[in-house]
Amino acid sequence: MNDDIMTPDSNLTEPTTKKRILTGITTTGIPHLGNYVGAIRPAIQSVQDSDDEAFFFLADYHGIIKCYDAQQIHDSTRAIAATWLACGLDPERVTFYRQSDVPEIPELAWILNCSCAKGLMNRAHAYKAAVDANMDKSDVDPDQGITMGLFGYPILMAADILMFNATHVPVGRDQIQHIEMARDIAGTFNHKYKPLFTLPQAMVDDDMPLLTGLDGRKMSKSYGNTIPLFGDINPQIDGEKLLHKAVMRIVTNSQLPEEPKDPEASTIFEIYKAFATVEEVEELRARYLAGIGWGDAKQLLFDRINDEIAPFRQRYNHLMANPKELEEILQMGADKARRHSRKQLDKTRRAIGIKPLAKLK
Ligand code: TRP
């Protein structure tokens, strides 16, 4: 196994020969097909197929760093929770919680702030990119529009991870630096005080399909080119129709129906691959070469996606219409999470010299 995983001297949970997986989802958007294929489906599958311990959480305190729209934060939290549960996340098996329901996390973040070098944060890509963008403008302060939240983002993320002594953190490529910073922050604390924190590892899946969006660019909320997964925050909107409409809008070239087409240059084919079996993919490849019409290809893609997600959509709609049920599940997750986090924070506070002066009673 990995000998660079340091086991902490804590009995927080059993000694960790097991993997402990943890990942956070920032609550600023409504899940789309790219999120499903790239993050939700693989994460749920990987815990189903293993006996690893798993912690998945809604990172709402990270959400407010980049979004000041209270309604959007709230709606996104609800939609993300409903989506993950609808897609099969078992809240008995996985500790599934909302970051803000675990007050020990921001408390730990403050403590880590106090031993983390400012210089480490100066090197964070997201912060540097924001400064560089300001430097390109004349007469603008390099830190214009940059909040302390953005600057300290990696420290809150370190607290998320170190709180539960996670060993493996599944993330996208853009987050690798943050995991390295969490290791650095853990190492500094462990050295200054005592070895309380496990050094986490980033888990990046190189085969993870990155979907192309409606316009041919990478599917991303910021490009406005996404295919919705279940629908909208508004339960009146028919998710299946919305999916159909979006699939029909995928940009193609102007080749005529009978012309042979290059499957590898087609967004429809690429997305189909993320849903279909090997045989189905080969069948569609043959039809491309034989000259399938774009309309038929789109219909085939829609049917294939819909077959997989229609049962999940039903559950999603149910959960979205019953926020009490969602809230109960999240509270159960928070209870589970806090059983760990209270102990870990208590140890941390004692390690830095913050503890009761005497036992009362
Ligand atoms: N920053 C992560 C992202 O944008 C979300 C996140 C917050 C996270 N805390 C985390 C991911 C802890 C992994 C572990 O994707």
mmCIF file of C-alpha atoms and ligand atoms in Angstrom:
data_model
loop_
_atom_site.group_PDB
_atom_site.id
_atom_site.type_symbol
_atom_site.label_atom_id
_atom_site.label_comp_id
_atom_site.label_asym_id
_atom_site.label_seq_id
_atom_site.Cartn_x
_atom_site.Cartn_y
_atom_site.Cartn_z
ATOM 1 C CA MET A 1 0.000 0.000 0.000
ATOM 2 C CA ASN A 2 1.051 3.598 0.207
ATOM 3 C CA ASP A 3 3.629 4.061 2.891
ATOM 4 C CA ASP A 4 3.326 7.802 2.688
ATOM 5 C CA ILE A 5 -0.067 7.659 4.356
ATOM 6 C CA MET A 6 0.677 8.489 7.925
ATOM 7 C CA THR A 7 -1.607 6.872 10.435
ATOM 8 C CA PRO A 8 -2.433 9.316 13.189
ATOM 9 C CA ASP A 9 -2.117 8.353 16.827
ATOM 10 C CA SER A 10 -5.844 8.569 17.249
ATOM 11 C CA ASN A 11 -8.572 6.060 17.690
ATOM 12 C CA LEU A 12 -10.883 8.382 15.840
ATOM 13 C CA THR A 13 -12.232 5.376 14.058
ATOM 14 C CA GLU A 14 -10.457 2.059 13.634
ATOM 15 C CA PRO A 15 -6.779 2.239 12.650
ATOM 16 C CA THR A 16 -6.704 2.959 9.025
ATOM 17 C CA THR A 17 -5.568 0.093 6.888
ATOM 18 C CA LYS A 18 -8.862 0.755 5.138
ATOM 19 C CA LYS A 19 -9.137 3.503 2.624
ATOM 20 C CA ARG A 20 -11.140 6.424 3.871
ATOM 21 C CA ILE A 21 -12.528 8.342 0.930
ATOM 22 C CA LEU A 22 -13.829 11.866 1.273
ATOM 23 C CA THR A 23 -15.030 14.383 -1.250
ATOM 24 C CA GLY A 24 -16.972 17.635 -1.309
ATOM 25 C CA ILE A 25 -19.353 19.115 -3.843
ATOM 26 C CA THR A 26 -19.567 22.901 -4.004
ATOM 27 C CA THR A 27 -23.178 24.068 -3.826
ATOM 28 C CA THR A 28 -23.356 26.620 -6.599
ATOM 29 C CA GLY A 29 -25.069 24.780 -9.451
ATOM 30 C CA ILE A 30 -27.671 22.242 -10.509
ATOM 31 C CA PRO A 31 -26.055 18.923 -11.508
ATOM 32 C CA HIS A 32 -25.723 18.338 -15.255
ATOM 33 C CA LEU A 33 -24.877 15.343 -17.400
ATOM 34 C CA GLY A 34 -21.142 16.070 -17.213
ATOM 35 C CA ASN A 35 -21.264 16.016 -13.395
ATOM 36 C CA TYR A 36 -23.171 12.737 -13.517
ATOM 37 C CA VAL A 37 -20.746 10.949 -15.820
ATOM 38 C CA GLY A 38 -17.584 12.505 -14.398
ATOM 39 C CA ALA A 39 -18.238 12.541 -10.667
ATOM 40 C CA ILE A 40 -21.589 11.290 -9.370
ATOM 41 C CA ARG A 41 -21.835 7.916 -11.104
ATOM 42 C CA PRO A 42 -18.184 6.874 -10.550
ATOM 43 C CA ALA A 43 -18.202 7.983 -6.900
ATOM 44 C CA ILE A 44 -21.382 6.073 -6.092
ATOM 45 C CA GLN A 45 -20.182 3.026 -7.994
ATOM 46 C CA SER A 46 -16.807 2.976 -6.314
ATOM 47 C CA VAL A 47 -18.294 2.893 -2.813
ATOM 48 C CA GLN A 48 -20.815 0.263 -3.837
ATOM 49 C CA ASP A 49 -18.027 -1.977 -5.092
ATOM 50 C CA SER A 50 -15.734 -1.672 -2.069
ATOM 51 C CA ASP A 51 -15.773 -1.636 1.690
ATOM 52 C CA ASP A 52 -13.923 1.654 1.917
ATOM 53 C CA GLU A 53 -15.245 4.157 4.400
ATOM 54 C CA ALA A 54 -16.745 7.101 2.568
ATOM 55 C CA PHE A 55 -17.594 10.694 3.448
ATOM 56 C CA PHE A 56 -19.424 12.789 0.827
ATOM 57 C CA PHE A 57 -20.548 16.267 1.696
ATOM 58 C CA LEU A 58 -22.173 19.419 0.358
ATOM 59 C CA ALA A 59 -19.536 22.132 0.564
ATOM 60 C CA ASP A 60 -21.840 25.080 1.167
ATOM 61 C CA TYR A 61 -19.224 27.149 2.996
ATOM 62 C CA HIS A 62 -17.162 26.824 -0.171
ATOM 63 C CA GLY A 63 -20.200 27.745 -2.241
ATOM 64 C CA ILE A 64 -20.512 31.171 -0.622
ATOM 65 C CA ILE A 65 -16.958 32.031 -1.682
ATOM 66 C CA LYS A 66 -17.942 32.318 -5.305
ATOM 67 C CA CYS A 67 -21.679 32.948 -5.136
ATOM 68 C CA TYR A 68 -23.503 35.741 -3.327
ATOM 69 C CA ASP A 69 -26.953 34.694 -4.456
ATOM 70 C CA ALA A 70 -28.565 33.226 -1.322
ATOM 71 C CA GLN A 71 -31.374 31.579 -3.271
ATOM 72 C CA GLN A 72 -28.917 29.931 -5.626
ATOM 73 C CA ILE A 73 -26.866 28.509 -2.742
ATOM 74 C CA HIS A 74 -30.025 27.179 -1.143
ATOM 75 C CA ASP A 75 -31.494 25.705 -4.346
ATOM 76 C CA SER A 76 -28.199 24.159 -5.324
ATOM 77 C CA THR A 77 -27.795 22.468 -1.940
ATOM 78 C CA ARG A 78 -31.214 20.915 -2.267
ATOM 79 C CA ALA A 79 -30.746 19.828 -5.880
ATOM 80 C CA ILE A 80 -27.307 18.328 -5.274
ATOM 81 C CA ALA A 81 -28.493 16.407 -2.207
ATOM 82 C CA ALA A 82 -31.533 15.103 -4.115
ATOM 83 C CA THR A 83 -29.395 14.169 -7.123
ATOM 84 C CA TRP A 84 -26.808 12.130 -5.246
ATOM 85 C CA LEU A 85 -29.468 10.283 -3.270
ATOM 86 C CA ALA A 86 -31.606 9.699 -6.361
ATOM 87 C CA CYS A 87 -28.602 8.250 -8.202
ATOM 88 C CA GLY A 88 -28.185 5.592 -5.538
ATOM 89 C CA LEU A 89 -26.009 7.042 -2.829
ATOM 90 C CA ASP A 90 -26.853 5.037 0.286
ATOM 91 C CA PRO A 91 -26.821 7.399 3.279
ATOM 92 C CA GLU A 92 -26.517 4.430 5.650
ATOM 93 C CA ARG A 93 -23.357 3.262 3.928
ATOM 94 C CA VAL A 94 -21.813 6.681 3.240
ATOM 95 C CA THR A 95 -21.594 9.555 5.703
ATOM 96 C CA PHE A 96 -23.467 12.160 3.660
ATOM 97 C CA TYR A 97 -23.703 15.613 5.229
ATOM 98 C CA ARG A 98 -23.750 19.336 4.738
ATOM 99 C CA GLN A 99 -20.492 21.057 5.657
ATOM 100 C CA SER A 100 -22.280 23.845 7.519
ATOM 101 C CA ASP A 101 -23.980 21.291 9.801
ATOM 102 C CA VAL A 102 -20.588 20.380 11.198
ATOM 103 C CA PRO A 103 -19.434 23.524 13.030
ATOM 104 C CA GLU A 104 -16.218 21.789 14.058
ATOM 105 C CA ILE A 105 -15.006 22.162 10.449
ATOM 106 C CA PRO A 106 -14.800 25.965 10.323
ATOM 107 C CA GLU A 107 -13.381 25.872 13.855
ATOM 108 C CA LEU A 108 -10.628 23.557 12.701
ATOM 109 C CA ALA A 109 -10.106 25.789 9.674
ATOM 110 C CA TRP A 110 -9.351 28.716 11.987
ATOM 111 C CA ILE A 111 -6.858 26.670 13.971
ATOM 112 C CA LEU A 112 -5.140 25.563 10.763
ATOM 113 C CA ASN A 113 -5.118 29.191 9.555
ATOM 114 C CA CYS A 114 -2.929 29.968 12.527
ATOM 115 C CA SER A 115 -0.149 27.568 11.585
ATOM 116 C CA CYS A 116 -0.429 27.760 7.804
ATOM 117 C CA ALA A 117 2.089 30.011 6.067
ATOM 118 C CA LYS A 118 0.587 32.880 4.095
ATOM 119 C CA GLY A 119 3.172 32.187 1.410
ATOM 120 C CA LEU A 120 1.625 28.797 0.776
ATOM 121 C CA MET A 121 -1.712 30.440 -0.020
ATOM 122 C CA ASN A 122 0.005 33.015 -2.266
ATOM 123 C CA ARG A 123 0.911 30.116 -4.534
ATOM 124 C CA ALA A 124 -2.646 28.790 -4.971
ATOM 125 C CA HIS A 125 -3.611 28.663 -8.676
ATOM 126 C CA ALA A 126 -7.084 30.130 -8.196
ATOM 127 C CA TYR A 127 -5.775 33.090 -6.226
ATOM 128 C CA LYS A 128 -2.855 33.658 -8.591
ATOM 129 C CA ALA A 129 -5.143 33.566 -11.618
ATOM 130 C CA ALA A 130 -7.358 36.239 -10.034
ATOM 131 C CA VAL A 131 -4.315 38.432 -9.279
ATOM 132 C CA ASP A 132 -2.947 37.945 -12.799
ATOM 133 C CA ALA A 133 -6.264 38.982 -14.303
ATOM 134 C CA ASN A 134 -6.121 42.211 -12.263
ATOM 135 C CA MET A 135 -2.505 42.855 -13.267
ATOM 136 C CA ASP A 136 -3.541 42.780 -16.918
ATOM 137 C CA LYS A 137 -5.728 45.815 -16.309
ATOM 138 C CA SER A 138 -4.228 49.232 -15.745
ATOM 139 C CA ASP A 139 -4.976 51.138 -12.570
ATOM 140 C CA VAL A 140 -6.434 48.162 -10.745
ATOM 141 C CA ASP A 141 -5.244 46.907 -7.378
ATOM 142 C CA PRO A 142 -3.832 43.362 -7.755
ATOM 143 C CA ASP A 143 -6.187 42.139 -5.021
ATOM 144 C CA GLN A 144 -9.289 43.839 -6.342
ATOM 145 C CA GLY A 145 -12.385 41.713 -5.846
ATOM 146 C CA ILE A 146 -10.434 38.982 -4.052
ATOM 147 C CA THR A 147 -11.939 38.039 -0.709
ATOM 148 C CA MET A 148 -10.244 36.444 2.250
ATOM 149 C CA GLY A 149 -12.556 33.513 1.586
ATOM 150 C CA LEU A 150 -11.029 32.941 -1.838
ATOM 151 C CA PHE A 151 -7.535 33.448 -0.451
ATOM 152 C CA GLY A 152 -8.052 30.973 2.383
ATOM 153 C CA TYR A 153 -10.177 28.505 0.361
ATOM 154 C CA PRO A 154 -7.520 25.749 0.522
ATOM 155 C CA ILE A 155 -7.398 25.967 4.327
ATOM 156 C CA LEU A 156 -11.132 25.315 4.698
ATOM 157 C CA MET A 157 -10.706 22.461 2.258
ATOM 158 C CA ALA A 158 -7.821 21.105 4.344
ATOM 159 C CA ALA A 159 -10.079 21.254 7.416
ATOM 160 C CA ASP A 160 -12.769 19.278 5.533
ATOM 161 C CA ILE A 161 -10.274 16.550 4.777
ATOM 162 C CA LEU A 162 -8.129 16.475 7.914
ATOM 163 C CA MET A 163 -11.133 16.526 10.221
ATOM 164 C CA PHE A 164 -11.958 12.979 9.181
ATOM 165 C CA ASN A 165 -8.417 11.761 8.548
ATOM 166 C CA ALA A 166 -9.346 10.947 4.975
ATOM 167 C CA THR A 167 -6.722 8.915 3.144
ATOM 168 C CA HIS A 168 -8.025 9.335 -0.423
ATOM 169 C CA VAL A 169 -9.719 12.335 -1.946
ATOM 170 C CA PRO A 170 -11.330 11.876 -5.387
ATOM 171 C CA VAL A 171 -11.083 15.196 -7.195
ATOM 172 C CA GLY A 172 -10.789 16.737 -10.605
ATOM 173 C CA ARG A 173 -7.377 17.738 -11.901
ATOM 174 C CA ASP A 174 -7.905 21.365 -10.942
ATOM 175 C CA GLN A 175 -8.050 20.362 -7.271
ATOM 176 C CA ILE A 176 -4.785 18.434 -7.008
ATOM 177 C CA GLN A 177 -2.908 21.461 -5.728
ATOM 178 C CA HIS A 178 -5.446 21.856 -2.931
ATOM 179 C CA ILE A 179 -4.846 18.291 -1.760
ATOM 180 C CA GLU A 180 -1.114 18.911 -1.786
ATOM 181 C CA MET A 181 -1.723 21.988 0.324
ATOM 182 C CA ALA A 182 -3.803 19.918 2.743
ATOM 183 C CA ARG A 183 -0.851 17.557 3.117
ATOM 184 C CA ASP A 184 1.449 20.491 3.703
ATOM 185 C CA ILE A 185 -0.919 22.001 6.283
ATOM 186 C CA ALA A 186 -1.269 18.635 8.054
ATOM 187 C CA GLY A 187 2.496 18.153 8.078
ATOM 188 C CA THR A 188 3.100 21.573 9.599
ATOM 189 C CA PHE A 189 0.532 21.016 12.338
ATOM 190 C CA ASN A 190 1.750 17.506 13.092
ATOM 191 C CA HIS A 191 5.295 18.813 13.401
ATOM 192 C CA LYS A 192 4.475 21.904 15.469
ATOM 193 C CA TYR A 193 2.162 20.086 17.912
ATOM 194 C CA LYS A 194 1.514 16.382 17.615
ATOM 195 C CA PRO A 195 0.751 13.955 14.823
ATOM 196 C CA LEU A 196 -3.036 14.193 14.740
ATOM 197 C CA PHE A 197 -3.653 14.380 11.026
ATOM 198 C CA THR A 198 -3.365 11.840 8.219
ATOM 199 C CA LEU A 199 -1.693 13.101 5.043
ATOM 200 C CA PRO A 200 -4.316 12.690 2.305
ATOM 201 C CA GLN A 201 -3.788 11.681 -1.303
ATOM 202 C CA ALA A 202 -5.556 13.014 -4.345
ATOM 203 C CA MET A 203 -7.305 10.372 -6.442
ATOM 204 C CA VAL A 204 -7.607 11.487 -10.040
ATOM 205 C CA ASP A 205 -9.241 9.190 -12.533
ATOM 206 C CA ASP A 206 -7.394 9.492 -15.825
ATOM 207 C CA ASP A 207 -10.110 7.638 -17.733
ATOM 208 C CA MET A 208 -12.807 9.851 -16.370
ATOM 209 C CA PRO A 209 -14.737 10.996 -19.404
ATOM 210 C CA LEU A 210 -14.916 14.754 -19.762
ATOM 211 C CA LEU A 211 -18.066 15.429 -21.731
ATOM 212 C CA THR A 212 -18.315 17.932 -24.536
ATOM 213 C CA GLY A 213 -21.163 20.409 -24.255
ATOM 214 C CA LEU A 214 -23.920 21.493 -26.639
ATOM 215 C CA ASP A 215 -21.654 23.953 -28.468
ATOM 216 C CA GLY A 216 -18.638 21.674 -28.865
ATOM 217 C CA ARG A 217 -16.660 23.109 -25.937
ATOM 218 C CA LYS A 218 -16.125 21.227 -22.655
ATOM 219 C CA MET A 219 -19.461 20.860 -20.861
ATOM 220 C CA SER A 220 -19.428 23.449 -18.103
ATOM 221 C CA LYS A 221 -21.892 25.576 -16.246
ATOM 222 C CA SER A 222 -19.750 28.627 -16.944
ATOM 223 C CA TYR A 223 -20.144 28.154 -20.718
ATOM 224 C CA GLY A 224 -23.916 27.681 -20.459
ATOM 225 C CA ASN A 225 -23.624 24.611 -22.717
ATOM 226 C CA THR A 226 -24.723 21.862 -20.347
ATOM 227 C CA ILE A 227 -27.252 19.080 -20.756
ATOM 228 C CA PRO A 228 -29.440 18.976 -17.641
ATOM 229 C CA LEU A 229 -29.500 15.713 -15.736
ATOM 230 C CA PHE A 230 -32.975 15.675 -14.206
ATOM 231 C CA GLY A 231 -34.472 19.001 -14.935
ATOM 232 C CA ASP A 232 -34.712 22.165 -13.054
ATOM 233 C CA ILE A 233 -35.190 23.379 -9.536
ATOM 234 C CA ASN A 234 -38.798 24.003 -10.521
ATOM 235 C CA PRO A 235 -40.771 20.751 -10.120
ATOM 236 C CA GLN A 236 -43.298 21.874 -12.763
ATOM 237 C CA ILE A 237 -40.679 21.471 -15.450
ATOM 238 C CA ASP A 238 -40.675 18.092 -17.142
ATOM 239 C CA GLY A 239 -37.128 16.765 -16.888
ATOM 240 C CA GLU A 240 -37.544 14.260 -19.678
ATOM 241 C CA LYS A 241 -38.690 16.937 -22.136
ATOM 242 C CA LEU A 242 -35.855 19.192 -21.032
ATOM 243 C CA LEU A 243 -33.331 16.410 -21.663
ATOM 244 C CA HIS A 244 -34.836 15.724 -25.088
ATOM 245 C CA LYS A 245 -34.730 19.385 -26.035
ATOM 246 C CA ALA A 246 -31.110 19.716 -24.942
ATOM 247 C CA VAL A 247 -29.982 16.599 -26.825
ATOM 248 C CA MET A 248 -31.685 17.898 -29.977
ATOM 249 C CA ARG A 249 -29.675 21.113 -29.613
ATOM 250 C CA ILE A 250 -26.254 19.419 -29.712
ATOM 251 C CA VAL A 251 -24.273 21.091 -32.474
ATOM 252 C CA THR A 252 -23.428 18.899 -35.464
ATOM 253 C CA ASN A 253 -21.979 19.633 -38.876
ATOM 254 C CA SER A 254 -24.106 20.091 -41.969
ATOM 255 C CA GLN A 255 -23.603 16.621 -43.446
ATOM 256 C CA LEU A 256 -26.689 15.163 -45.079
ATOM 257 C CA PRO A 257 -28.455 12.054 -43.723
ATOM 258 C CA GLU A 258 -26.946 9.502 -46.116
ATOM 259 C CA GLU A 259 -23.371 10.764 -45.903
ATOM 260 C CA PRO A 260 -20.907 8.591 -43.935
ATOM 261 C CA LYS A 261 -19.906 10.368 -40.729
ATOM 262 C CA ASP A 262 -16.848 10.349 -38.488
ATOM 263 C CA PRO A 263 -17.941 9.049 -35.077
ATOM 264 C CA GLU A 264 -14.806 10.316 -33.350
ATOM 265 C CA ALA A 265 -15.552 13.893 -34.365
ATOM 266 C CA SER A 266 -19.104 13.790 -33.009
ATOM 267 C CA THR A 267 -20.306 15.004 -29.616
ATOM 268 C CA ILE A 268 -23.352 12.749 -29.897
ATOM 269 C CA PHE A 269 -21.121 9.701 -30.290
ATOM 270 C CA GLU A 270 -18.864 10.786 -27.428
ATOM 271 C CA ILE A 271 -21.756 11.161 -25.001
ATOM 272 C CA TYR A 272 -23.285 7.899 -26.221
ATOM 273 C CA LYS A 273 -20.059 6.124 -25.287
ATOM 274 C CA ALA A 274 -20.468 7.283 -21.694
ATOM 275 C CA PHE A 275 -23.813 5.447 -21.462
ATOM 276 C CA ALA A 276 -23.797 2.495 -23.832
ATOM 277 C CA THR A 277 -22.237 -0.980 -23.728
ATOM 278 C CA VAL A 278 -19.274 -1.828 -25.954
ATOM 279 C CA GLU A 279 -21.598 -3.646 -28.389
ATOM 280 C CA GLU A 280 -24.009 -0.741 -28.582
ATOM 281 C CA VAL A 281 -21.133 1.625 -29.273
ATOM 282 C CA GLU A 282 -19.854 -0.579 -32.099
ATOM 283 C CA GLU A 283 -23.334 -0.754 -33.561
ATOM 284 C CA LEU A 284 -23.630 2.996 -33.585
ATOM 285 C CA ARG A 285 -20.153 3.325 -35.073
ATOM 286 C CA ALA A 286 -21.255 1.142 -37.979
ATOM 287 C CA ARG A 287 -24.354 3.269 -38.461
ATOM 288 C CA TYR A 288 -22.228 6.420 -38.562
ATOM 289 C CA LEU A 289 -20.109 4.927 -41.310
ATOM 290 C CA ALA A 290 -23.252 3.855 -43.151
ATOM 291 C CA GLY A 291 -24.592 7.421 -42.917
ATOM 292 C CA ILE A 292 -26.995 7.764 -39.997
ATOM 293 C CA GLY A 293 -28.922 11.073 -39.990
ATOM 294 C CA TRP A 294 -28.155 13.493 -37.163
ATOM 295 C CA GLY A 295 -31.774 13.473 -36.019
ATOM 296 C CA ASP A 296 -31.749 9.674 -35.660
ATOM 297 C CA ALA A 297 -28.418 9.707 -33.846
ATOM 298 C CA LYS A 298 -29.762 12.266 -31.389
ATOM 299 C CA GLN A 299 -32.907 10.256 -30.759
ATOM 300 C CA LEU A 300 -30.805 7.155 -30.096
ATOM 301 C CA LEU A 301 -28.644 9.099 -27.654
ATOM 302 C CA PHE A 302 -31.666 10.509 -25.872
ATOM 303 C CA ASP A 303 -33.212 7.043 -25.483
ATOM 304 C CA ARG A 304 -29.991 5.570 -24.131
ATOM 305 C CA ILE A 305 -29.481 8.322 -21.533
ATOM 306 C CA ASN A 306 -33.129 8.289 -20.581
ATOM 307 C CA ASP A 307 -33.159 4.510 -20.058
ATOM 308 C CA GLU A 308 -30.447 4.892 -17.466
ATOM 309 C CA ILE A 309 -31.663 7.943 -15.625
ATOM 310 C CA ALA A 310 -35.465 7.790 -15.826
ATOM 311 C CA PRO A 311 -35.771 5.727 -12.611
ATOM 312 C CA PHE A 312 -33.416 8.127 -10.842
ATOM 313 C CA ARG A 313 -35.420 11.097 -12.134
ATOM 314 C CA GLN A 314 -38.516 9.783 -10.418
ATOM 315 C CA ARG A 315 -36.727 9.572 -7.107
ATOM 316 C CA TYR A 316 -35.220 13.030 -7.695
ATOM 317 C CA ASN A 317 -38.631 14.547 -8.294
ATOM 318 C CA HIS A 318 -39.927 12.870 -5.166
ATOM 319 C CA LEU A 319 -37.085 14.186 -3.007
ATOM 320 C CA MET A 320 -37.301 17.663 -4.494
ATOM 321 C CA ALA A 321 -40.988 17.741 -3.628
ATOM 322 C CA ASN A 322 -40.305 16.482 -0.089
ATOM 323 C CA PRO A 323 -37.538 18.607 1.390
ATOM 324 C CA LYS A 324 -38.318 17.246 4.866
ATOM 325 C CA GLU A 325 -37.128 13.850 3.782
ATOM 326 C CA LEU A 326 -33.934 15.365 2.444
ATOM 327 C CA GLU A 327 -33.385 17.372 5.590
ATOM 328 C CA GLU A 328 -33.796 14.273 7.759
ATOM 329 C CA ILE A 329 -31.209 12.397 5.745
ATOM 330 C CA LEU A 330 -28.782 15.311 5.989
ATOM 331 C CA GLN A 331 -29.317 15.576 9.740
ATOM 332 C CA MET A 332 -28.628 11.880 10.137
ATOM 333 C CA GLY A 333 -25.413 12.420 8.169
ATOM 334 C CA ALA A 334 -24.457 15.389 10.313
ATOM 335 C CA ASP A 335 -24.941 13.278 13.455
ATOM 336 C CA LYS A 336 -22.663 10.594 12.048
ATOM 337 C CA ALA A 337 -20.066 13.145 10.960
ATOM 338 C CA ARG A 338 -20.087 14.967 14.274
ATOM 339 C CA ARG A 339 -19.390 11.789 16.191
ATOM 340 C CA HIS A 340 -15.968 11.972 14.541
ATOM 341 C CA SER A 341 -15.517 15.697 14.305
ATOM 342 C CA ARG A 342 -16.208 16.445 17.965
ATOM 343 C CA LYS A 343 -13.478 14.054 19.019
ATOM 344 C CA GLN A 344 -11.027 15.250 16.431
ATOM 345 C CA LEU A 345 -11.581 18.901 17.293
ATOM 346 C CA ASP A 346 -11.261 18.175 20.996
ATOM 347 C CA LYS A 347 -7.902 16.522 20.419
ATOM 348 C CA THR A 348 -6.794 19.365 18.221
ATOM 349 C CA ARG A 349 -7.758 22.001 20.760
ATOM 350 C CA ARG A 350 -5.950 20.142 23.530
ATOM 351 C CA ALA A 351 -2.878 19.833 21.332
ATOM 352 C CA ILE A 352 -2.693 23.618 20.897
ATOM 353 C CA GLY A 353 -3.287 24.347 24.612
ATOM 354 C CA ILE A 354 -6.988 25.131 24.561
ATOM 355 C CA LYS A 355 -8.747 23.051 27.199
ATOM 356 C CA PRO A 356 -10.707 23.428 30.440
ATOM 357 C CA LEU A 357 -8.700 24.618 33.423
ATOM 358 C CA ALA A 358 -10.262 21.989 35.631
ATOM 359 C CA LYS A 359 -12.938 19.361 35.590
ATOM 360 C CA LEU A 360 -16.146 20.648 37.125
ATOM 361 C CA LYS A 361 -18.252 18.166 39.090
HETATM 362 N N1 TRP B 1 -13.056 22.504 -3.894
HETATM 363 C C1 TRP B 1 -13.736 21.339 -4.345
HETATM 364 C C2 TRP B 1 -14.221 21.563 -5.778
HETATM 365 O O1 TRP B 1 -14.439 22.697 -6.172
HETATM 366 C C3 TRP B 1 -14.907 20.994 -3.453
HETATM 367 C C4 TRP B 1 -14.430 20.636 -2.089
HETATM 368 C C5 TRP B 1 -14.548 21.354 -0.950
HETATM 369 C C6 TRP B 1 -13.715 19.445 -1.760
HETATM 370 N N2 TRP B 1 -13.960 20.699 0.080
HETATM 371 C C7 TRP B 1 -13.455 19.536 -0.367
HETATM 372 C C8 TRP B 1 -13.292 18.345 -2.499
HETATM 373 C C9 TRP B 1 -12.742 18.522 0.278
HETATM 374 C C10 TRP B 1 -12.586 17.346 -1.850
HETATM 375 C C11 TRP B 1 -12.324 17.441 -0.459
HETATM 376 O O2 TRP B 1 -14.380 20.616 -6.500
#
